[in-house]
Coordinates of C-alpha atoms in Angstrom, one line a residue:
Chain A
M1 CA 16.7 4.9 9.8
E2 CA 15.2 4.5 6.7
E3 CA 14.4 1.1 7.3
V4 CA 13.4 0.8 11.0
M5 CA 10.8 3.7 10.6
K6 CA 9.5 2.2 8.1
S7 CA 9.2 -1.4 9.7
S8 CA 7.5 1.1 12.8
V9 CA 5.7 2.8 10.6
A10 CA 4.2 -0.2 8.7
E11 CA 3.3 -2.4 12.0
L12 CA 1.9 0.3 13.9
E13 CA -0.7 0.5 11.0
Q14 CA -1.4 -2.8 11.0
S15 CA -2.3 -2.8 15.0
Q16 CA -4.3 0.5 14.7
T17 CA -6.3 -1.7 12.0
Q18 CA -6.3 -4.5 14.3
L19 CA -7.0 -2.3 17.2
A20 CA -10.7 -1.0 15.7
P21 CA -12.0 -3.8 14.4
E22 CA -12.7 -5.7 17.6
Q23 CA -15.3 -8.4 16.1
N24 CA -12.5 -9.4 13.4
G25 CA -10.4 -11.4 16.3
G26 CA -13.0 -12.3 17.6
K27 CA -14.4 -14.1 14.4
K28 CA -10.8 -16.0 14.0
K29 CA -10.9 -17.1 17.1
R30 CA -14.1 -18.9 16.8
S31 CA -13.4 -20.5 14.2
K32 CA -10.4 -22.0 16.1
L33 CA -12.3 -23.7 19.4
K34 CA -12.2 -27.0 19.6
A35 CA -12.4 -30.1 21.7
M36 CA -9.2 -29.3 24.2
T37 CA -7.3 -31.9 24.1
W38 CA -3.7 -32.7 26.5
F39 CA -1.8 -30.6 25.3
D40 CA -4.4 -27.5 26.2
Y41 CA -4.9 -28.9 29.6
V42 CA -1.8 -29.0 30.1
N43 CA -0.8 -25.6 28.8
Y44 CA -3.2 -23.8 30.5
T45 CA -2.5 -25.0 33.4
F46 CA 1.8 -24.1 32.6
L47 CA 0.6 -20.8 32.0
L48 CA -1.7 -20.3 35.4
I49 CA 1.3 -21.5 37.4
C50 CA 3.7 -18.9 35.2
V51 CA 1.5 -16.7 36.5
L52 CA 1.0 -17.6 40.4
F53 CA 5.1 -17.7 40.5
M54 CA 4.4 -14.2 38.8
L55 CA 1.6 -12.5 41.5
Y56 CA 3.2 -14.4 44.5
P57 CA 6.0 -12.2 45.5
F58 CA 3.9 -9.5 45.7
Y59 CA 1.5 -11.3 47.7
F60 CA 4.4 -12.9 50.1
V61 CA 4.8 -9.4 50.9
L62 CA 1.1 -7.8 50.7
I63 CA 0.9 -10.5 53.7
G64 CA 3.5 -10.0 55.1
S65 CA 3.4 -6.0 56.0
F66 CA -0.3 -7.3 57.7
S67 CA 2.0 -9.4 60.3
E68 CA 2.7 -8.4 63.4
G69 CA 6.9 -7.9 63.3
Q70 CA 7.9 -10.1 65.7
D71 CA 6.0 -12.9 65.4
Y72 CA 6.6 -12.8 61.6
M73 CA 10.3 -12.8 62.0
G74 CA 9.4 -16.3 63.4
G75 CA 9.4 -17.3 60.2
G76 CA 6.8 -19.9 58.3
V77 CA 4.3 -17.0 57.1
W78 CA 3.4 -17.9 53.6
L79 CA 0.0 -17.5 52.8
L80 CA -1.9 -15.8 55.7
P81 CA -0.6 -13.4 58.9
R82 CA -0.6 -15.5 62.1
I83 CA -1.2 -12.2 63.7
W84 CA -2.7 -9.3 61.9
T85 CA -2.1 -5.9 62.8
V86 CA -2.3 -2.4 60.8
A87 CA 0.8 -1.6 63.1
N88 CA 3.2 -1.3 60.1
Y89 CA 0.8 0.8 58.1
Q90 CA 0.5 3.2 61.0
V91 CA 4.3 3.2 61.3
I92 CA 5.2 3.9 57.7
V93 CA 2.1 6.7 57.0
S94 CA 3.2 8.3 59.9
D95 CA 6.7 8.9 58.6
N96 CA 6.6 12.6 56.8
L97 CA 9.4 12.0 54.8
L98 CA 6.8 9.7 53.0
W99 CA 4.9 11.9 52.1
V100 CA 7.6 14.4 50.8
A101 CA 9.1 12.0 49.1
Y102 CA 5.5 11.0 47.6
K103 CA 4.4 14.5 46.5
N104 CA 8.0 14.7 44.9
T105 CA 7.8 11.8 42.5
T106 CA 4.1 12.6 41.6
I107 CA 5.4 16.0 40.1
R108 CA 8.1 14.9 38.4
T109 CA 5.7 11.9 37.2
L110 CA 3.0 14.6 36.4
V111 CA 4.2 17.1 35.3
G112 CA 8.5 15.7 33.7
S113 CA 5.9 12.7 31.7
T114 CA 3.8 15.7 29.9
L115 CA 6.6 18.0 29.2
S116 CA 8.4 15.4 27.8
L117 CA 6.6 13.8 25.6
S118 CA 5.1 17.2 24.1
F119 CA 8.5 18.1 23.0
T120 CA 9.1 15.0 21.6
S121 CA 6.0 14.8 20.2
I122 CA 6.5 18.0 18.8
V123 CA 10.1 17.3 17.3
A124 CA 8.5 14.5 16.1
Y125 CA 6.0 15.4 14.2
A126 CA 8.8 17.3 12.3
M127 CA 10.6 14.8 11.9
S128 CA 8.1 12.7 10.3
R129 CA 7.6 14.9 7.9
R130 CA 8.9 13.9 4.5
E131 CA 9.9 17.8 3.1
L132 CA 12.2 18.6 6.4
K133 CA 14.8 20.1 5.1
F134 CA 18.3 18.0 5.7
R135 CA 16.0 15.0 7.1
G136 CA 19.0 12.4 6.9
V137 CA 21.1 14.5 8.2
F138 CA 19.1 14.5 11.3
Q139 CA 17.7 11.6 11.2
I140 CA 21.7 10.4 11.8
L141 CA 22.2 12.4 13.8
N142 CA 19.3 11.1 16.5
L143 CA 20.6 7.6 15.6
I144 CA 24.1 8.4 16.5
T145 CA 22.8 8.7 19.9
M146 CA 21.6 5.5 20.7
F147 CA 24.4 4.0 20.1
F148 CA 27.1 5.9 21.4
G149 CA 27.6 8.0 24.2
G150 CA 29.7 9.5 26.1
G151 CA 29.6 7.7 29.6
L152 CA 28.8 8.4 33.2
I153 CA 31.3 10.7 34.0
P154 CA 31.0 13.0 31.1
Y155 CA 27.3 13.3 31.4
F156 CA 27.5 14.0 35.4
A157 CA 30.3 16.6 34.3
M158 CA 27.5 18.3 31.9
I159 CA 24.7 17.8 34.7
N160 CA 27.1 19.9 36.8
L161 CA 27.4 22.2 34.7
L162 CA 24.0 23.2 33.5
G163 CA 23.5 23.4 37.0
L164 CA 21.6 21.1 37.8
Y165 CA 23.1 18.3 39.8
D166 CA 21.1 18.7 43.9
S167 CA 17.7 20.4 42.1
F168 CA 14.6 18.5 41.2
L169 CA 14.7 19.9 37.5
V170 CA 17.5 16.9 37.2
Y171 CA 14.3 14.6 37.2
I172 CA 13.1 17.3 34.2
I173 CA 14.7 18.4 31.6
P174 CA 17.7 16.0 30.7
A175 CA 14.2 13.6 30.1
M176 CA 12.6 16.2 27.5
Y177 CA 13.5 14.5 24.8
S178 CA 14.1 10.6 23.7
V179 CA 15.4 9.6 20.3
Y180 CA 13.7 6.3 21.1
N181 CA 10.2 7.5 21.5
M182 CA 10.8 10.2 19.1
I183 CA 11.0 7.4 16.9
V184 CA 8.2 5.4 18.0
I185 CA 6.0 8.9 17.7
S186 CA 6.9 10.1 15.1
G187 CA 5.9 5.9 13.3
G188 CA 2.5 7.0 14.2
F189 CA 2.8 10.2 12.3
G190 CA 3.3 8.4 9.6
S191 CA 1.0 6.5 8.9
I192 CA -1.9 9.3 8.8
S193 CA -2.6 10.6 5.7
E194 CA -1.3 12.5 3.5
E195 CA -4.4 14.3 2.3
L196 CA -5.3 15.8 5.7
H197 CA -2.0 17.5 6.0
D198 CA -2.7 18.7 2.8
S199 CA -6.0 19.5 3.3
A200 CA -5.2 21.3 6.4
V201 CA -2.2 23.6 4.3
I202 CA -5.4 24.6 1.6
D203 CA -7.0 25.9 4.7
G204 CA -3.9 27.7 5.7
A205 CA -3.0 26.1 9.3
G206 CA 0.6 26.6 10.0
E207 CA 2.3 23.4 10.6
I208 CA 2.3 23.7 14.7
R209 CA -1.4 24.4 14.4
I210 CA -1.6 21.4 12.3
W211 CA 0.7 18.5 14.7
W212 CA -1.8 19.9 17.6
Q213 CA -5.0 20.2 15.6
I214 CA -5.0 17.3 13.8
Y215 CA -2.0 14.6 13.8
L216 CA -2.0 14.6 17.6
P217 CA -5.4 14.2 18.4
L218 CA -5.5 10.9 15.5
S219 CA -2.2 9.3 17.0
K220 CA -4.1 9.6 20.5
A221 CA -2.9 5.4 21.2
V222 CA 0.6 5.7 20.3
H223 CA 1.2 9.4 22.9
A224 CA -0.8 7.3 25.3
T225 CA 1.4 4.5 25.1
V226 CA 4.6 6.6 25.4
L227 CA 2.8 8.8 28.4
L228 CA 3.2 5.3 30.1
W229 CA 6.2 4.1 29.4
L230 CA 7.1 8.1 30.3
A231 CA 5.4 8.3 33.8
V232 CA 6.2 4.4 34.5
G233 CA 9.9 5.3 34.5
N234 CA 9.5 8.5 36.5
W235 CA 7.7 7.0 39.1
N236 CA 10.3 3.5 39.3
A237 CA 13.4 6.2 38.4
Y238 CA 16.2 5.9 41.8
Y239 CA 19.1 5.9 39.8
S240 CA 18.9 9.2 38.9
T241 CA 18.1 10.5 42.5
M242 CA 21.3 8.6 44.2
I243 CA 23.6 10.4 41.5
Y244 CA 22.1 14.0 40.6
T245 CA 21.4 15.0 44.0
Q246 CA 21.9 14.3 47.4
G247 CA 18.6 13.3 48.6
G248 CA 18.0 15.8 50.7
D249 CA 13.4 16.9 50.9
H250 CA 13.3 18.9 47.8
V251 CA 14.7 16.0 45.9
I252 CA 13.9 13.1 47.7
T253 CA 12.2 10.4 45.3
L254 CA 9.9 7.4 46.4
Q255 CA 11.9 5.4 44.8
Y256 CA 15.4 6.5 47.1
Y257 CA 12.8 6.8 49.9
L258 CA 12.1 2.6 49.7
M259 CA 15.4 1.7 49.0
N260 CA 16.9 3.7 52.3
V261 CA 13.6 1.7 54.2
I262 CA 14.3 -1.4 52.9
N263 CA 17.9 -1.2 53.4
K264 CA 18.7 1.3 56.4
A265 CA 15.5 1.0 58.0
A266 CA 15.8 4.9 57.9
Y267 CA 12.6 5.9 58.6
S268 CA 11.3 7.9 61.8
P269 CA 7.4 7.3 62.6
E270 CA 5.2 9.5 65.2
V271 CA 3.7 7.3 66.4
G272 CA 3.6 5.6 70.0
G273 CA 5.6 3.1 72.0
E274 CA 2.7 0.8 72.1
I275 CA 2.1 0.8 67.8
L276 CA 6.1 0.0 67.3
E277 CA 6.4 -2.6 69.7
Q278 CA 4.2 -4.5 67.4
V279 CA 6.2 -4.2 63.9
T280 CA 9.6 -4.5 63.1
P281 CA 11.9 -3.3 60.3
R282 CA 11.4 -5.9 58.0
T283 CA 7.6 -5.2 58.7
V284 CA 7.2 -1.8 57.9
S285 CA 9.7 -2.0 54.5
Y286 CA 6.7 -4.5 53.8
A287 CA 3.9 -2.2 54.1
A288 CA 6.4 0.2 52.7
I289 CA 6.6 -1.0 49.4
V290 CA 2.9 -2.2 49.4
V291 CA 2.0 1.9 50.2
A292 CA 4.6 2.6 47.0
I293 CA 2.8 0.6 44.2
L294 CA -0.4 1.1 45.2
P295 CA -1.1 4.2 42.2
I296 CA -0.1 1.5 39.9
L297 CA -2.5 -1.4 41.6
F298 CA -4.9 1.2 41.2
V299 CA -4.0 2.7 37.4
Y300 CA -3.0 -0.7 36.4
P301 CA -6.4 -2.3 35.0
F302 CA -7.2 1.0 32.9
L303 CA -4.6 1.4 31.3
S304 CA -3.5 -2.7 30.8
R305 CA -6.1 -2.6 27.6
Y306 CA -3.3 -1.0 25.9
F307 CA -0.7 -3.6 26.3
V308 CA -2.8 -6.6 25.8
K309 CA -4.4 -4.8 22.7
G310 CA -1.3 -4.6 20.9
V311 CA -0.2 -0.8 20.5
F312 CA 3.0 -1.6 21.5
V313 CA 4.1 -3.8 18.6
G314 CA 5.8 -0.9 16.2
A315 CA 6.3 0.7 19.4
L316 CA 8.9 -1.5 20.3
K317 CA 11.0 -1.8 17.3
G318 CA 14.3 0.1 17.9
Chain B
M1 CA 10.9 5.5 2.2
G2 CA 9.0 4.3 -0.8
E3 CA 10.2 6.2 -3.5
N4 CA 7.0 5.7 -6.2
I5 CA 4.7 6.9 -3.2
T6 CA 7.1 10.1 -2.9
L7 CA 6.9 10.6 -6.7
E8 CA 3.4 10.8 -6.9
H9 CA 2.9 13.4 -3.7
P10 CA 2.0 16.8 -5.1
I11 CA 2.9 18.4 -1.6
V12 CA 7.3 16.9 -2.9
K13 CA 6.5 18.0 -6.4
K14 CA 6.1 21.2 -5.0
N15 CA 8.6 21.1 -3.2
K16 CA 10.9 19.2 -5.5
R17 CA 10.4 22.2 -7.8
K18 CA 11.1 25.4 -5.7
F19 CA 14.1 23.7 -4.3
K20 CA 16.1 26.8 -3.4
K21 CA 13.7 28.7 -2.0
W22 CA 12.8 27.9 2.0
T23 CA 8.5 28.1 2.9
G24 CA 7.7 29.7 6.5
R25 CA 6.6 25.5 7.3
D26 CA 10.5 24.6 5.4
I27 CA 11.9 26.9 8.7
T28 CA 9.3 25.7 11.5
L29 CA 10.4 22.3 11.0
F30 CA 13.6 23.2 10.4
T31 CA 13.0 25.0 13.7
L32 CA 11.3 21.5 15.5
A33 CA 13.8 19.5 14.1
C34 CA 16.7 21.5 15.5
M35 CA 15.1 21.9 18.8
G36 CA 15.8 17.9 19.2
I37 CA 19.2 18.1 17.7
A38 CA 19.8 21.2 20.7
F39 CA 18.9 18.8 22.9
L40 CA 20.9 16.5 22.4
L41 CA 23.5 18.1 21.8
V42 CA 23.7 19.7 25.3
F43 CA 23.3 15.7 26.9
S44 CA 24.8 13.5 24.2
Y45 CA 27.5 15.1 22.1
I46 CA 29.5 17.6 24.1
P47 CA 29.2 14.5 26.6
M48 CA 30.4 12.6 23.8
A49 CA 33.2 14.8 23.4
G50 CA 33.7 14.5 27.2
I51 CA 35.6 10.7 26.7
F52 CA 38.5 12.9 25.3
L53 CA 38.8 12.1 30.2
A54 CA 39.8 8.6 28.9
F55 CA 43.1 9.8 27.8
K56 CA 44.0 12.0 31.1
E57 CA 46.0 11.0 34.0
D58 CA 43.6 10.4 37.1
D59 CA 45.3 12.5 39.7
S60 CA 44.2 13.2 44.0
R61 CA 45.1 16.2 44.2
Y62 CA 42.2 16.8 41.4
F63 CA 38.9 16.1 43.2
N64 CA 36.1 18.6 41.0
I65 CA 35.9 16.8 37.2
F66 CA 36.6 20.1 35.7
D67 CA 40.0 20.7 37.8
V68 CA 40.4 16.9 35.8
I69 CA 39.3 18.3 32.6
E70 CA 41.5 21.6 32.9
F71 CA 44.4 20.2 34.9
A72 CA 45.0 17.4 34.3
P73 CA 48.0 16.1 32.1
W74 CA 47.5 13.5 29.5
A75 CA 48.1 10.0 30.0
G76 CA 48.0 9.2 26.2
F77 CA 46.4 5.5 26.6
G78 CA 47.6 4.7 30.2
N79 CA 44.2 4.6 31.7
F80 CA 43.6 1.5 29.0
E81 CA 46.6 0.1 30.2
E82 CA 45.8 0.2 33.4
F83 CA 42.3 -1.0 33.8
F84 CA 43.7 -3.5 31.3
N85 CA 46.4 -5.2 33.4
D86 CA 44.0 -4.8 36.1
Q87 CA 42.6 -8.7 37.6
K88 CA 39.6 -7.1 38.7
F89 CA 38.2 -5.5 35.4
W90 CA 38.6 -9.1 33.5
S91 CA 36.7 -10.7 36.2
V92 CA 33.9 -7.3 36.4
V93 CA 34.2 -8.0 32.5
S94 CA 33.8 -12.1 32.7
N95 CA 30.3 -11.5 35.0
T96 CA 29.3 -9.2 32.8
L97 CA 29.6 -11.5 29.7
G98 CA 29.2 -14.5 31.1
L99 CA 25.8 -13.3 32.9
N100 CA 24.7 -12.0 29.9
L101 CA 25.2 -14.9 27.6
L102 CA 24.0 -17.2 29.6
M103 CA 20.3 -14.9 29.5
L104 CA 20.6 -14.4 25.9
L105 CA 20.5 -18.3 26.5
I106 CA 17.6 -18.6 28.9
N107 CA 15.9 -15.0 28.9
F108 CA 15.6 -14.8 25.5
P109 CA 14.1 -17.2 24.1
A110 CA 11.0 -17.4 27.0
P111 CA 9.0 -14.8 26.0
I112 CA 8.7 -16.4 22.7
I113 CA 7.9 -19.4 24.0
F114 CA 5.6 -17.8 26.3
A115 CA 4.2 -15.9 23.2
I116 CA 2.7 -19.1 20.9
L117 CA 2.3 -20.9 24.2
L118 CA -0.6 -18.2 25.4
N119 CA -1.5 -18.4 21.7
E120 CA -2.7 -21.4 21.9
I121 CA -5.9 -20.2 24.2
M122 CA -8.6 -20.8 22.3
H123 CA -10.4 -18.8 25.3
S124 CA -9.5 -15.1 24.8
K125 CA -11.1 -14.1 28.2
Y126 CA -8.3 -16.6 29.7
K127 CA -5.6 -15.5 27.0
R128 CA -6.1 -11.7 28.3
F129 CA -6.3 -12.7 31.9
V130 CA -2.8 -14.7 31.6
Q131 CA -1.4 -11.6 29.7
T132 CA -3.1 -9.1 31.7
L133 CA -1.5 -10.5 34.8
S134 CA 1.4 -11.5 33.5
I135 CA 2.9 -8.0 32.1
F136 CA 2.3 -6.7 35.6
P137 CA 5.5 -7.1 37.4
H138 CA 7.5 -4.9 34.5
F139 CA 5.7 -2.8 36.1
I140 CA 7.5 -2.3 39.4
S141 CA 10.7 -0.2 40.2
W142 CA 13.6 -3.0 40.7
V143 CA 13.5 -1.6 44.3
V144 CA 10.7 -2.8 45.8
F145 CA 11.3 -6.2 43.3
G146 CA 14.9 -5.9 45.1
G147 CA 13.0 -5.4 48.5
I148 CA 10.6 -8.8 47.2
V149 CA 13.7 -10.7 46.7
L150 CA 15.2 -9.8 50.0
A151 CA 11.9 -10.7 51.6
L152 CA 11.7 -14.2 49.7
T153 CA 14.6 -15.2 49.7
D154 CA 15.7 -14.6 53.7
M155 CA 16.9 -17.4 55.5
T156 CA 13.6 -17.4 58.4
T157 CA 11.5 -15.6 57.3
G158 CA 11.2 -16.2 53.0
V159 CA 9.1 -19.0 51.3
V160 CA 12.3 -19.9 48.8
N161 CA 14.0 -22.3 51.3
P162 CA 11.7 -24.3 52.4
I163 CA 10.4 -25.1 49.2
I164 CA 13.8 -26.1 48.5
Y165 CA 14.1 -28.0 51.2
F166 CA 10.6 -29.5 50.5
F167 CA 12.7 -30.8 47.2
G168 CA 14.9 -32.0 49.0
W169 CA 18.1 -30.1 49.0
G170 CA 19.3 -28.6 52.0
S171 CA 18.4 -28.8 55.4
R172 CA 16.2 -27.0 57.7
D173 CA 18.7 -26.2 59.8
N174 CA 21.0 -24.6 57.4
P175 CA 19.6 -22.7 54.7
I176 CA 21.4 -21.6 51.5
N177 CA 21.7 -18.0 51.5
L178 CA 21.0 -16.6 48.3
L179 CA 22.1 -13.7 47.9
T180 CA 25.9 -15.2 47.9
A181 CA 28.1 -15.5 45.2
D182 CA 27.2 -19.1 44.4
Y183 CA 23.6 -19.2 43.5
F184 CA 23.1 -15.2 42.7
W185 CA 23.7 -16.0 38.7
G186 CA 20.5 -18.2 38.9
L187 CA 18.8 -16.0 41.0
L188 CA 19.5 -12.9 38.6
I189 CA 18.4 -15.3 36.0
V190 CA 14.8 -16.5 37.9
I191 CA 14.2 -13.1 39.0
S192 CA 14.5 -11.6 35.3
M193 CA 12.9 -14.1 34.1
L194 CA 9.2 -13.3 36.4
K195 CA 9.9 -9.5 36.0
G196 CA 10.3 -10.2 32.3
V197 CA 9.2 -12.7 30.2
G198 CA 5.2 -11.5 30.0
W199 CA 6.4 -8.1 29.5
G200 CA 8.9 -9.3 26.5
S201 CA 5.8 -12.0 25.2
V202 CA 3.4 -8.7 24.0
I203 CA 5.8 -7.5 20.9
Y204 CA 6.0 -11.7 20.0
L205 CA 2.5 -12.2 20.6
A206 CA 1.0 -9.0 18.5
A207 CA 3.4 -9.7 16.0
I208 CA 1.9 -13.3 15.6
T209 CA -1.7 -12.2 15.7
S210 CA -0.9 -10.3 12.9
I211 CA -0.2 -14.0 10.9
D212 CA -2.3 -14.8 8.2
S213 CA -5.0 -17.5 9.7
Q214 CA -5.4 -19.0 5.8
L215 CA -2.3 -19.6 6.5
Y216 CA -3.3 -21.7 9.6
E217 CA -5.7 -23.3 7.6
A218 CA -4.5 -24.7 4.9
A219 CA -2.0 -25.9 6.9
Q220 CA -4.7 -28.2 8.3
L221 CA -6.5 -29.3 5.8
D222 CA -2.9 -30.6 4.9
G223 CA -3.0 -32.7 7.7
A224 CA -0.4 -30.7 9.6
N225 CA -0.9 -30.9 13.4
R226 CA -0.9 -28.0 16.0
F227 CA 2.4 -28.4 16.7
R228 CA 3.9 -28.7 13.0
C229 CA 1.8 -25.3 12.4
M230 CA 3.9 -24.2 15.8
L231 CA 7.0 -25.0 14.3
H232 CA 6.3 -24.0 10.2
I233 CA 3.8 -21.5 10.2
T234 CA 4.3 -19.3 14.1
L235 CA 7.7 -19.9 13.9
P236 CA 8.9 -18.8 11.1
S237 CA 6.6 -15.8 10.5
I238 CA 7.8 -13.8 13.7
A239 CA 11.6 -14.3 13.0
P240 CA 12.0 -11.1 11.9
T241 CA 10.8 -9.7 15.2
I242 CA 13.3 -12.2 16.6
T243 CA 15.9 -11.0 14.5
V244 CA 15.8 -7.3 15.7
F245 CA 15.5 -8.4 19.7
L246 CA 18.4 -10.7 18.5
L247 CA 20.8 -8.1 17.3
L248 CA 19.9 -6.1 19.7
N249 CA 20.7 -7.9 22.7
I250 CA 23.8 -8.8 21.2
S251 CA 25.0 -5.1 20.8
N252 CA 24.2 -5.1 24.6
L253 CA 26.3 -7.9 25.4
L254 CA 28.1 -5.6 27.7
S255 CA 25.0 -2.9 29.5
N256 CA 23.1 -4.3 32.7
N257 CA 20.8 -2.7 34.1
F258 CA 22.2 -0.7 36.6
E259 CA 18.9 -1.1 39.3
Q260 CA 18.6 -4.6 38.9
F261 CA 22.0 -5.4 40.0
Y262 CA 22.4 -2.8 42.8
V263 CA 19.3 -3.6 45.0
L264 CA 20.6 -6.8 44.9
Q265 CA 24.5 -6.5 45.6
N266 CA 26.2 -7.6 49.0
P267 CA 29.9 -8.0 50.1
A268 CA 29.0 -11.4 50.0
N269 CA 28.3 -11.7 46.4
I270 CA 29.6 -8.9 44.7
K271 CA 32.3 -11.2 43.5
K272 CA 29.9 -12.6 40.9
S273 CA 27.2 -9.5 41.2
E274 CA 30.0 -6.6 40.1
V275 CA 28.9 -5.6 36.4
L276 CA 30.9 -3.2 34.2
A277 CA 26.9 -0.8 35.2
T278 CA 27.7 -1.2 39.1
Y279 CA 32.0 -0.9 38.6
I280 CA 31.8 2.1 37.0
Y281 CA 29.7 3.7 39.0
Q282 CA 31.6 2.6 41.8
M283 CA 35.3 3.8 40.7
G284 CA 33.4 6.6 39.3
M285 CA 31.5 8.4 42.2
I286 CA 32.5 6.3 44.4
S287 CA 36.4 5.7 44.7
R288 CA 36.5 9.3 42.2
K289 CA 38.9 7.8 39.5
Y290 CA 37.4 10.3 36.9
S291 CA 39.5 9.3 33.6
Y292 CA 39.5 5.5 34.4
T293 CA 36.3 5.2 34.6
T294 CA 35.2 7.2 31.4
A295 CA 37.7 5.5 29.7
M296 CA 36.1 1.6 31.1
G297 CA 32.7 3.4 29.5
L298 CA 34.4 4.1 26.0
F299 CA 36.2 0.8 26.0
E300 CA 32.0 -0.1 26.8
S301 CA 30.7 2.2 24.0
C302 CA 32.8 0.5 21.5
I303 CA 32.6 -2.6 21.9
G304 CA 28.6 -2.7 22.2
V305 CA 29.2 -0.3 18.3
I306 CA 31.2 -2.9 16.9
L307 CA 28.6 -5.7 18.4
M308 CA 26.2 -3.9 17.0
L309 CA 27.6 -3.6 13.5
T310 CA 28.9 -7.0 13.4
A311 CA 26.1 -8.4 14.3
N312 CA 23.5 -6.8 12.2
Y313 CA 26.2 -7.8 9.5
I314 CA 26.2 -11.2 10.0
S315 CA 22.3 -11.4 10.3
K316 CA 22.4 -9.0 7.1
K317 CA 24.4 -12.2 5.4
V318 CA 22.5 -14.9 6.8
A319 CA 19.0 -13.6 7.3
G320 CA 18.8 -10.8 4.4
R321 CA 17.9 -8.5 6.8
G322 CA 19.7 -5.8 9.6
L323 CA 18.2 -3.4 12.3
F324 CA 18.8 -0.8 9.7
G325 CA 18.4 -0.8 5.8

């Protein structure tokens, strides 16, 4: 634990110093710029091909979703739709359940991620303090759960015992705390200068106030990163709906809905027959997929700079 | 943590003096830390205690877990014997192990290579472009990705078969169903790669950018070319990061991402696609063999811990560092 914490702290510090002076990286790169060799051409091309391979699947589904259903099923739609239509979207958007699932997933993502971040952060604050009594014991108790667990059935029994089965709270409460995120956040706290804490103590601030007014604002990057993980995890979660609920309207999530659309063509559109004639379950499921990734696509450009700059360094260490 | 720092610290000194007395601050911190432990108690430790279920008999009379907990007779190691003697269980274990070992061989080094190649890009805009796009698939759920894989591999509308045909395998009238048992492992490795390689490379790339550039300059003065720099500077410098992830991977040799397998499973590939994670779900949630499943889960957990400790020990002996201390 000590070692893990130490290394993550050290690397977070590194990554933060890296983050601040942008020019530093730029300078290094400028001095490296030399004539392109054959290796560079091969490398540039190879990486471009890799990226194309990674993104083409999404493009493939996108063009499928704009294709006329019957025509699409004939095959051969690889680059552009042969017959363009928005009927698939009209069909999927008219299914009320999609919006119910969307709403549930949005609430889950917003509420669940925020609560989990706050709770984990305040515990992480306590765990990052060297003067915490029995700190070693706390660390060990936390760490054990990362490597050993009771397994599916006892956990399921616990969920039942708490009355969380088939309740919306099953998405929120069991996800309130994560040891892994705690270690990441307390690594971030650990890199904050101890003098700040001392002066706040002299000014008479309580520990919770120090956390809220000094430590939290000073480790925004780490918190943003963890919040992002939590949000993406919540948005993409399928397992919890399948196992801990019966998939009713009050608990249905987007991924669960999507799974049913993809595998069982389970959607009930409220559109006229002439629109339904233009679609097949397959192309409708493509439209559903696109609708489900749209929010991620929308926020991605704003968030991607976080990963690229390497805030994750210390974070990814376990 | 860094003893000399601790000793010099005024706050710690103060605390040392009043070792016995708990200040208000101590109580606040202690309570906060206890909140975390309270959570773990409910969601980790009590379920951990629930592994005694593994030593109870499965009885079709008890449909409810709590009835099994309360009334079912003790079975000793009966459940363990049962699955140790079960052909199905061993085929599941060999699927799990086989696939994970293959992935360790192929999907583990891939992000490292990707990161090193990415680092060789001189134009920072292009570098950022490639990196940003390559991370994207990581943020897409397995449900969506599974749906996309079904679309790509479809025998009439998909795009994979025409490509295979283009390279001279199969025939136009007889397309290959890639979701059958024969191709499942290959398919899984390829799609895991597509989804994970960009994300996996983030950490390595970050480690590479923190290497002191003077090392490269010195090597270049000594006449080392780029490949030698990669081999003798970049790789050794990120070795500690690689070790950490290797250890984590080894301790997870028996675990899989449930959703990844669940979305792609079908009766035609179940022979090759059933892994412990999905088998435990199948036996526990569908067949409701609670005790049997708990026993399997316990087996998986124990092997995981043993693997981790062993790998950690070997790593400490060989490389001088492990996950902990």
